[in-house]
PDB file of C-alpha atoms in Angstrom:
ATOM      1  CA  UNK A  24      -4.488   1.454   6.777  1.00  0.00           C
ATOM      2  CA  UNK A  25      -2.136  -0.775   5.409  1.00  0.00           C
ATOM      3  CA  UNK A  26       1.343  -1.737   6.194  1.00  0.00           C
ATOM      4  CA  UNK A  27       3.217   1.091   4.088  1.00  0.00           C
ATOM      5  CA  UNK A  28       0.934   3.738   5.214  1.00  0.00           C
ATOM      6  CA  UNK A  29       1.740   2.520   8.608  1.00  0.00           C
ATOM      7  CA  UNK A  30       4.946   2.544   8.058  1.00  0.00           C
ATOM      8  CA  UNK A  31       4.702   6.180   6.253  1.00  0.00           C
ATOM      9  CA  UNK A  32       3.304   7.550   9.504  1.00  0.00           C
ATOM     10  CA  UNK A  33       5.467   6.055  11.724  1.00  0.00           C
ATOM     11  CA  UNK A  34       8.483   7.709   9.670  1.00  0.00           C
ATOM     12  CA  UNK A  35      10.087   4.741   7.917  1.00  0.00           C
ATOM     13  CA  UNK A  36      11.780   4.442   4.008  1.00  0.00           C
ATOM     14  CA  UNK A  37       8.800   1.948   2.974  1.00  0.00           C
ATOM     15  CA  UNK A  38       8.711   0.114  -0.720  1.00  0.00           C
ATOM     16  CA  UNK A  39       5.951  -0.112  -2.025  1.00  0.00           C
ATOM     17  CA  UNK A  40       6.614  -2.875  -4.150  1.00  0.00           C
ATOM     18  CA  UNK A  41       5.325  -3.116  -7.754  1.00  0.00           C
ATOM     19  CA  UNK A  42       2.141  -1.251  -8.619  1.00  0.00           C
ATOM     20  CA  UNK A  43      -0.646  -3.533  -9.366  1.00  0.00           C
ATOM     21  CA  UNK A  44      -2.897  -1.784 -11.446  1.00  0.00           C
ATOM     22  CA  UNK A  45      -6.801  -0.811 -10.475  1.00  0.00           C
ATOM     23  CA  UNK A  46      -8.571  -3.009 -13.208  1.00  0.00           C
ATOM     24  CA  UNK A  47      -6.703  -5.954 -12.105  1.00  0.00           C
ATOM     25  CA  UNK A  48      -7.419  -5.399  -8.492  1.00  0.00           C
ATOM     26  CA  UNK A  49     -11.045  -4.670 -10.001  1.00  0.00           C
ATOM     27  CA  UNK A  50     -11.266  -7.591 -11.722  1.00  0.00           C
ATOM     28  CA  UNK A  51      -9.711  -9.929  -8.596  1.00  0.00           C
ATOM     29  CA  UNK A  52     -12.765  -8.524  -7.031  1.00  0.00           C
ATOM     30  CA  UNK A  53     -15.105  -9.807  -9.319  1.00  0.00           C
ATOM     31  CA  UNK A  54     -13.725 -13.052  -9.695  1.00  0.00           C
ATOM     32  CA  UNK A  55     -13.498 -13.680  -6.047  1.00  0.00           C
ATOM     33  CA  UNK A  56     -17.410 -12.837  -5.588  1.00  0.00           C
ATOM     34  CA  UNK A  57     -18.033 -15.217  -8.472  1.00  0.00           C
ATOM     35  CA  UNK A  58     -15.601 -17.976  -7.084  1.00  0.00           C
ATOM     36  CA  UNK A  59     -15.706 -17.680  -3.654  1.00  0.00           C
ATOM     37  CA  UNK A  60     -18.648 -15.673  -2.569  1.00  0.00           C
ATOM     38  CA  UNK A  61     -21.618 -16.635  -4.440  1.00  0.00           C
ATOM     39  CA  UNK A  62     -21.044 -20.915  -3.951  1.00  0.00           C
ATOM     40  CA  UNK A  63     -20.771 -19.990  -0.353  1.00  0.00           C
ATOM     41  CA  UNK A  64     -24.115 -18.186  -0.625  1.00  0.00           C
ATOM     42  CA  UNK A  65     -25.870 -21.432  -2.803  1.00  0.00           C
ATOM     43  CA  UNK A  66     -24.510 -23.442  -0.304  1.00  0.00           C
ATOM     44  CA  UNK A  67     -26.257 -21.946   2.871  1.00  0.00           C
ATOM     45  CA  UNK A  68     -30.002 -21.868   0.452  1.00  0.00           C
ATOM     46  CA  UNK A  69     -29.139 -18.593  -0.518  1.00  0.00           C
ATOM     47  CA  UNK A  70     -29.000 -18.560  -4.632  1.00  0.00           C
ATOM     48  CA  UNK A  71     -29.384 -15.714  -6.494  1.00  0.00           C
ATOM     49  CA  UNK A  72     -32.212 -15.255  -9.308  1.00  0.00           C
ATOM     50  CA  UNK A  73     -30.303 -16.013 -12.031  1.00  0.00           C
ATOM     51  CA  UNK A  74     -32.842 -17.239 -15.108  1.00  0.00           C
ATOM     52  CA  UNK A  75     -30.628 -17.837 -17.434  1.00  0.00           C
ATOM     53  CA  UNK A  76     -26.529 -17.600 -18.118  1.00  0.00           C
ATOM     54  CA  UNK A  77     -25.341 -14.415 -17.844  1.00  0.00           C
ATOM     55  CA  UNK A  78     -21.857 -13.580 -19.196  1.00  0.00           C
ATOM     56  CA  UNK A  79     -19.636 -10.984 -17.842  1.00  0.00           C
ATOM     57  CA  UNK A  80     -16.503  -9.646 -19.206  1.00  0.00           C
ATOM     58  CA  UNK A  81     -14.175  -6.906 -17.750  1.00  0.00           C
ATOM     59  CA  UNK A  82     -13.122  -5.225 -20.956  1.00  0.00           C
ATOM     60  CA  UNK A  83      -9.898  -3.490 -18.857  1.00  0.00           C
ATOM     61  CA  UNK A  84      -8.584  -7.198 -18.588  1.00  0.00           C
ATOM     62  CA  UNK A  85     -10.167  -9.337 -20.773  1.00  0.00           C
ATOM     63  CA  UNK A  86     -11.178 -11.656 -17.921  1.00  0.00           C
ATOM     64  CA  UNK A  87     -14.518 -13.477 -17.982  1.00  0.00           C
ATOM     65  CA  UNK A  88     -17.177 -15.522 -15.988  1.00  0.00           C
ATOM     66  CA  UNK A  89     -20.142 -17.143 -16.635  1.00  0.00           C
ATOM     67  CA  UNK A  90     -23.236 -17.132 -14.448  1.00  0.00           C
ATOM     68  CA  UNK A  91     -25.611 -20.004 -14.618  1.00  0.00           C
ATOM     69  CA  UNK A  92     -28.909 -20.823 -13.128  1.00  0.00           C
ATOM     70  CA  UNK A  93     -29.414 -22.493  -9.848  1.00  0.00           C
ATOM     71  CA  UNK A  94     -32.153 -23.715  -8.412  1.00  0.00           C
ATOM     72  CA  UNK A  95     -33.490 -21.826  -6.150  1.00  0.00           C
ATOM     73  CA  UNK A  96     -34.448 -23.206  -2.215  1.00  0.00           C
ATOM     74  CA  UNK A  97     -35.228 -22.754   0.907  1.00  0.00           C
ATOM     75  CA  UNK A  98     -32.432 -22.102   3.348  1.00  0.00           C
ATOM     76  CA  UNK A  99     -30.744 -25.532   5.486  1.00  0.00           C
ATOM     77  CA  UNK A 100     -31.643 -24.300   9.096  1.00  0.00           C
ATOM     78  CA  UNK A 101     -29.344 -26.128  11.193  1.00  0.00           C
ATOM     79  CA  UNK A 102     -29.717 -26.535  15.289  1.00  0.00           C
ATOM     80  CA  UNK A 103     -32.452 -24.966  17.430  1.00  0.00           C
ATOM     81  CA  UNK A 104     -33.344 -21.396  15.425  1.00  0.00           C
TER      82      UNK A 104
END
């Protein structure tokens, strides 16, 4: 639940603000796991099987990313496991 639902059930006048529109939210989504998520996941020994660039394009936005190969590895164990 977020805060204008919560504030729609507890019986408050809420704004919602401006609406943001799905494909954008879609597309923030995207970006973050390409950004954020997958160097996190290289990082820890954890890269995907990606052969070759892969490009991706969200036709709703326009927005693109390219994928490239990384080597692939065994995971950095750190400490005692």
């Amino acid at each position: 639940m977020d805060l204008a639902q919560a504030g729609l059930a507890a019986g408050a006048q809420v704004d919602p603000g401006p609406a943001v529109p799905s494909a954008v939210i879609a597309a923030d989504g995207v970006d973050e796991m390409f950004e954020v998520f997958r160097p996190r996941m290289i990082a820890r020994g954890f890269a995907p099987a990606v052969s070759r660039q892969v490009g991706v394009r969200a036709a709703d936005t326009g927005d693109e990313w390219t994928l490239t190969p990384v080597p692939q590895g065994d995971r950095p164990w750190q400490g005692d496991g």
